[in-house]
mmCIF file of C-alpha atoms in Angstrom:
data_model
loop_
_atom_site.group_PDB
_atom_site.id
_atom_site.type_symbol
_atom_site.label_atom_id
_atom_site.label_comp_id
_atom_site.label_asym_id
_atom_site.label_seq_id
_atom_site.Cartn_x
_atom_site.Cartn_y
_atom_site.Cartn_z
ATOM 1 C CA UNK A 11 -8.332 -27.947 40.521
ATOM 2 C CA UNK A 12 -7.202 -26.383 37.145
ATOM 3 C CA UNK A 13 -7.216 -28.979 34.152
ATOM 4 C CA UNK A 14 -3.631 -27.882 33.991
ATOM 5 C CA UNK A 15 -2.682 -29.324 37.160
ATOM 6 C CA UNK A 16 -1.871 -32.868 35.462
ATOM 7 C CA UNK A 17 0.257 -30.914 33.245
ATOM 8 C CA UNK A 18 3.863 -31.474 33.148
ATOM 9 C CA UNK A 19 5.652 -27.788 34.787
ATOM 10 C CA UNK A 20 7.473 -27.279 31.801
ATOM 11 C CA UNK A 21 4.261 -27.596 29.452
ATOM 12 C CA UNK A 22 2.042 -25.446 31.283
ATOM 13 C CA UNK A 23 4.577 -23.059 31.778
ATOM 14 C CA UNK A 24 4.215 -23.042 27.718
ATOM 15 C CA UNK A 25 0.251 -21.675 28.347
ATOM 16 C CA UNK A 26 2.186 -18.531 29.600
ATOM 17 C CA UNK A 27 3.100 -17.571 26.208
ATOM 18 C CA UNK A 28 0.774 -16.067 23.628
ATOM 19 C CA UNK A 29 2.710 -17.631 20.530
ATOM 20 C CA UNK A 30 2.297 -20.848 22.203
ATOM 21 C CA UNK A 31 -1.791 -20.567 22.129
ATOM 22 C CA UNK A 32 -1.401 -18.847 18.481
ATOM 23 C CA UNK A 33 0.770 -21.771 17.464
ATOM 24 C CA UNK A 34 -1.772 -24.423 19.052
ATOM 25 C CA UNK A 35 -4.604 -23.079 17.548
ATOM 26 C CA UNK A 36 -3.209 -23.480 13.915
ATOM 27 C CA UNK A 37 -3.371 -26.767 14.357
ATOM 28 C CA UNK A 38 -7.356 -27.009 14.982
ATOM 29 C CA UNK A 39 -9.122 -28.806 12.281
ATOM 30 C CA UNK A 40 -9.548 -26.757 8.961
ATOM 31 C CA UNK A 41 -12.383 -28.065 6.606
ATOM 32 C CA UNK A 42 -13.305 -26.885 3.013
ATOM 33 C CA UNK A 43 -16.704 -25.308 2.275
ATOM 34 C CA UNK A 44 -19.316 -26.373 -0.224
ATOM 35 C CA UNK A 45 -20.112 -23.365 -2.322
ATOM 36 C CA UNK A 46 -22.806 -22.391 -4.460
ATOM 37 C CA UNK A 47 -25.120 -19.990 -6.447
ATOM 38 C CA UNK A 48 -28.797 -19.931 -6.870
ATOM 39 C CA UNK A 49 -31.484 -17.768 -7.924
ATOM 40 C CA UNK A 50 -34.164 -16.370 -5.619
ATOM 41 C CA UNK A 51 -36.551 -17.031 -8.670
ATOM 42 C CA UNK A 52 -36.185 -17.713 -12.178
ATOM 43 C CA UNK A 53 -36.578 -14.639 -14.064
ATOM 44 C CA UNK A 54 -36.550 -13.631 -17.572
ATOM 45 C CA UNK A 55 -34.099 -11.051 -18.784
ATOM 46 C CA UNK A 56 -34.018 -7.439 -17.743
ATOM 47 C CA UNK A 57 -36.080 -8.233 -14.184
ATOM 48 C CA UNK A 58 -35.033 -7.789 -10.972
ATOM 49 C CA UNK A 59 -33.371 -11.101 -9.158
ATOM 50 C CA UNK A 60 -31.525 -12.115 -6.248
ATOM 51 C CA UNK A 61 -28.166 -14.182 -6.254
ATOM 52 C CA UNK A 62 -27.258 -15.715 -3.054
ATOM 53 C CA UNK A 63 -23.910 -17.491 -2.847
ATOM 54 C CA UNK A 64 -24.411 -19.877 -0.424
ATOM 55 C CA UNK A 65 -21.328 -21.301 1.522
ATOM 56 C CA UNK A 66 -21.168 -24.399 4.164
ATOM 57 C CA UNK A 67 -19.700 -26.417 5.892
ATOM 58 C CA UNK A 68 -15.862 -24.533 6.389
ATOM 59 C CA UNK A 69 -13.869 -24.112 9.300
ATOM 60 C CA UNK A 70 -12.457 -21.719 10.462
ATOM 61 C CA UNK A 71 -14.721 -18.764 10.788
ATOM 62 C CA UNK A 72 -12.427 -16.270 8.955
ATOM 63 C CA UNK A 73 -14.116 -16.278 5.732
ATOM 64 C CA UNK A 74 -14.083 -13.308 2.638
ATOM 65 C CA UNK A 75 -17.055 -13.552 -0.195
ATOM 66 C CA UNK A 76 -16.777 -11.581 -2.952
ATOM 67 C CA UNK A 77 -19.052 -10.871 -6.448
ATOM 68 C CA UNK A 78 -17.940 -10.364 -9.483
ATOM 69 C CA UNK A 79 -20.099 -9.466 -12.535
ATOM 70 C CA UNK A 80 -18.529 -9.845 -15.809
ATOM 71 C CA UNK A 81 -15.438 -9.598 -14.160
ATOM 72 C CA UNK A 82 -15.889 -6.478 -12.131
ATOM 73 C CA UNK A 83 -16.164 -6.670 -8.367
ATOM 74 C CA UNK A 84 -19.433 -5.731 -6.901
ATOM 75 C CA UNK A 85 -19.735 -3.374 -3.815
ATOM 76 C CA UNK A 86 -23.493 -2.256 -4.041
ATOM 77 C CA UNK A 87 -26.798 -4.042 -3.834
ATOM 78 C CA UNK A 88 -24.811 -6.974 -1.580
ATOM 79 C CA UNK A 89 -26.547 -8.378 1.547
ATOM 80 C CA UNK A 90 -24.890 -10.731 4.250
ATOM 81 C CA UNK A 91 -26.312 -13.329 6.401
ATOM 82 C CA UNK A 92 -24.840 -13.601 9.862
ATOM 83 C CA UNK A 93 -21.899 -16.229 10.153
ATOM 84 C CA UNK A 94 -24.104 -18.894 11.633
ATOM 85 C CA UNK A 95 -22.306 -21.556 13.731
ATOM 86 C CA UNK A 96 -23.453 -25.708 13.118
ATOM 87 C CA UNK A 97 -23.320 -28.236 15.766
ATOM 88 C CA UNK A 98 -20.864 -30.425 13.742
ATOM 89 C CA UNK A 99 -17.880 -27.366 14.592
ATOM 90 C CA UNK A 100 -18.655 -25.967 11.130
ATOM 91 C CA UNK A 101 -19.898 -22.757 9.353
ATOM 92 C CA UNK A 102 -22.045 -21.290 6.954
ATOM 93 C CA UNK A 103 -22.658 -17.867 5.534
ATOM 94 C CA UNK A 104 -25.376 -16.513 2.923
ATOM 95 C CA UNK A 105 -24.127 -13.825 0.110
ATOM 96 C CA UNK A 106 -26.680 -12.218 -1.370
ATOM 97 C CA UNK A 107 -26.421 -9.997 -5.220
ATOM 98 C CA UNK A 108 -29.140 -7.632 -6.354
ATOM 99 C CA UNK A 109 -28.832 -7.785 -10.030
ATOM 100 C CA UNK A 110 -31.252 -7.600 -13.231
ATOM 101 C CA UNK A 111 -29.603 -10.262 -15.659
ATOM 102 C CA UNK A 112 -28.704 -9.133 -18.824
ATOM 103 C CA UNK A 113 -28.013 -11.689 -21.893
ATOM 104 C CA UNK A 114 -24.338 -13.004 -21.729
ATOM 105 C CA UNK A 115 -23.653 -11.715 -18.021
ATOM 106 C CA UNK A 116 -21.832 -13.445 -15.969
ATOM 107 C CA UNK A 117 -21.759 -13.448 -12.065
ATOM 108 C CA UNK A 118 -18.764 -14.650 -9.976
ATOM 109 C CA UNK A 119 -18.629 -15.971 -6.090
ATOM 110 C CA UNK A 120 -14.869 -15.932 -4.956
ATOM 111 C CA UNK A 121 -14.278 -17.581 -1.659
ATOM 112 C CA UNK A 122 -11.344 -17.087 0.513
ATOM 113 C CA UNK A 123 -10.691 -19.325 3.742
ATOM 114 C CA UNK A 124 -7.552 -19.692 5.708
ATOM 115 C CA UNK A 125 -7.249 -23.156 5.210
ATOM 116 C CA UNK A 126 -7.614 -22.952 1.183
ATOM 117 C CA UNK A 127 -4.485 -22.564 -1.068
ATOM 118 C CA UNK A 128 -6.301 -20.619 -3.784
ATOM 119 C CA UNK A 129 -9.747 -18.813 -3.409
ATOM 120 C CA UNK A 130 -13.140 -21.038 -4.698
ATOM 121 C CA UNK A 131 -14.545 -19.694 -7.840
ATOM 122 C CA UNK A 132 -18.483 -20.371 -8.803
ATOM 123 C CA UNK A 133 -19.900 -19.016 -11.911
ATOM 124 C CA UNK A 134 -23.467 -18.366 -12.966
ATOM 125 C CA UNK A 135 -25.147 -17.305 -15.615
ATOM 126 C CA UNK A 136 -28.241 -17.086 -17.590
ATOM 127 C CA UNK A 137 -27.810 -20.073 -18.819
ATOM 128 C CA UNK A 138 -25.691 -22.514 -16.251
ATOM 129 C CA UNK A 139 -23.816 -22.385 -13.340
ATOM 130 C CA UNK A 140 -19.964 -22.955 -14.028
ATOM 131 C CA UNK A 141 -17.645 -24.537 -11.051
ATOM 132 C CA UNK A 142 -13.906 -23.654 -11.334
ATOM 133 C CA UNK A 143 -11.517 -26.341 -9.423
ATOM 134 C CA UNK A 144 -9.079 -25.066 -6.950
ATOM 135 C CA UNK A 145 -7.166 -26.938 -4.928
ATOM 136 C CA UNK A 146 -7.124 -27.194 -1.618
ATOM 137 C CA UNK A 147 -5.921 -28.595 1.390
ATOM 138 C CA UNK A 148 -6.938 -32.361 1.684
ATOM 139 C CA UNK A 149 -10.235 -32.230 3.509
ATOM 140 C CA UNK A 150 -10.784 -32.722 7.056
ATOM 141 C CA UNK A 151 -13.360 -33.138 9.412
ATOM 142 C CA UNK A 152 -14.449 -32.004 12.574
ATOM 143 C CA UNK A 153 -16.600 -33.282 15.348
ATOM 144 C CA UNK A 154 -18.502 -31.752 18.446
ATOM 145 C CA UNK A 155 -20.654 -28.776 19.458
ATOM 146 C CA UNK A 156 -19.634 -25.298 19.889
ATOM 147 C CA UNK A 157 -21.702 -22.135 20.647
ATOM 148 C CA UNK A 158 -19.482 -19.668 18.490
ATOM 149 C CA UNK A 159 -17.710 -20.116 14.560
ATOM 150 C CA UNK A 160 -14.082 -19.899 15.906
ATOM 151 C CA UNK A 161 -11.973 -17.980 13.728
ATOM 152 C CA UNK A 162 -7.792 -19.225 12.905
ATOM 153 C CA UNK A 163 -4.937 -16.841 14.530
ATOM 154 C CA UNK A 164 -3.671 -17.143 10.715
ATOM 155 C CA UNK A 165 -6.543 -14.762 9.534
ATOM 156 C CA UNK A 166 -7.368 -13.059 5.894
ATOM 157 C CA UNK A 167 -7.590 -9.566 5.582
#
C-alpha cells in the first residue's frame, strides 16, 4: 500500500502535477548559513596564503560563493570543497583563494542562497576580518537526517 492511499482523491490527484511538487517543495525549511574567512596560516606580506571561506549550516543546497579582491571578482587560483550534507538537514561548503597579501588588500566572500534577500558579504584583510549585515529571512530550523543536500525548485543561476 502506497502512503498515498490515505490520501483524499482530490489531493493525490494534485501529486499528478509537477507545479504541485515544485510548489510543495518551496515550502521546505530554508535556514541561513554562518559564513566566514580564515587564513590557512598567518603570513607576512608578499607570501603565499590560502583563504578559505567557510560556509555552514544553510539550507537549501543551491548555493553561489564568490571572491572578490579589492573589489574585483576572482576566477583563478579558487578551489571548492564538495557540498557536504549534515545530519541536522543542513549544508556546508569550503571556498578556497590562492592569494599573496599585499598591504591594504582586501578580500571579499559573497554568498548567495535562495532563501536570502540580499547576498552575505565577509571581508578580510591584513589586518581584520570585516562582517557586512544583510538581511535575511527570519531564521529557521530544520530537523532529521538526510543522505543528500537537497537543492529549492526556486534555484540561483
Amino acid at each position: 500500500m502506497y502512503w498515498t492511499a490515505s490520501l483524499n482523491p482530490v489531493v493525490k490527484d494534485l501529486f499528478h502535477y509537477p507545479i504541485f511538487i515544485v510548489l510543495l517543495c518551496s515550502f521546505l525549511p530554508q535556514v541561513r548559513p554562518k559564513v566566514s574567512i580564515s587564513p590557512r596560516k598567518s603570513q607576512p606580506l608578499q607570501h603565499h596564503n590560502l583563504l578559505t571561506c567557510s560556509v555552514t549550516g544553510f539550507y537549501p543546497g543551491k548555493i553561489k560563493v564568490r571572491w572578490f579582491w579589492n573589489g574585483k571578482e576572482e576566477t583563478y587560483g579558487l578551489m571548492s570543497s564538495e557540498l557536504i550534507q549534515k545530519g541536522n538537514w543542513t549544508c556546508q561548503i569550503l571556498v578556497m583563494l590562492e592569494i599573496i597579501l599585499q598591504q591594504r588588500d582586501v578580500y571579499t566572500c559573497q554568498v548567495k542562497l535562495a532563501s536570502l534577500l540580499s547576498p552575505i558579504i565577509v571581508e578580510w584583510s591584513e589586518r581584520h576580518p570585516l562582517v557586512m549585515p544583510s538581511p535575511l529571512l527570519p531564521p529557521i530550523t530544520a530537523s532529521g537526517n538526510a543522505s543528500v543536500c537537497p537543492v529549492s525548485p526556486f534555484l540561483l543561476s
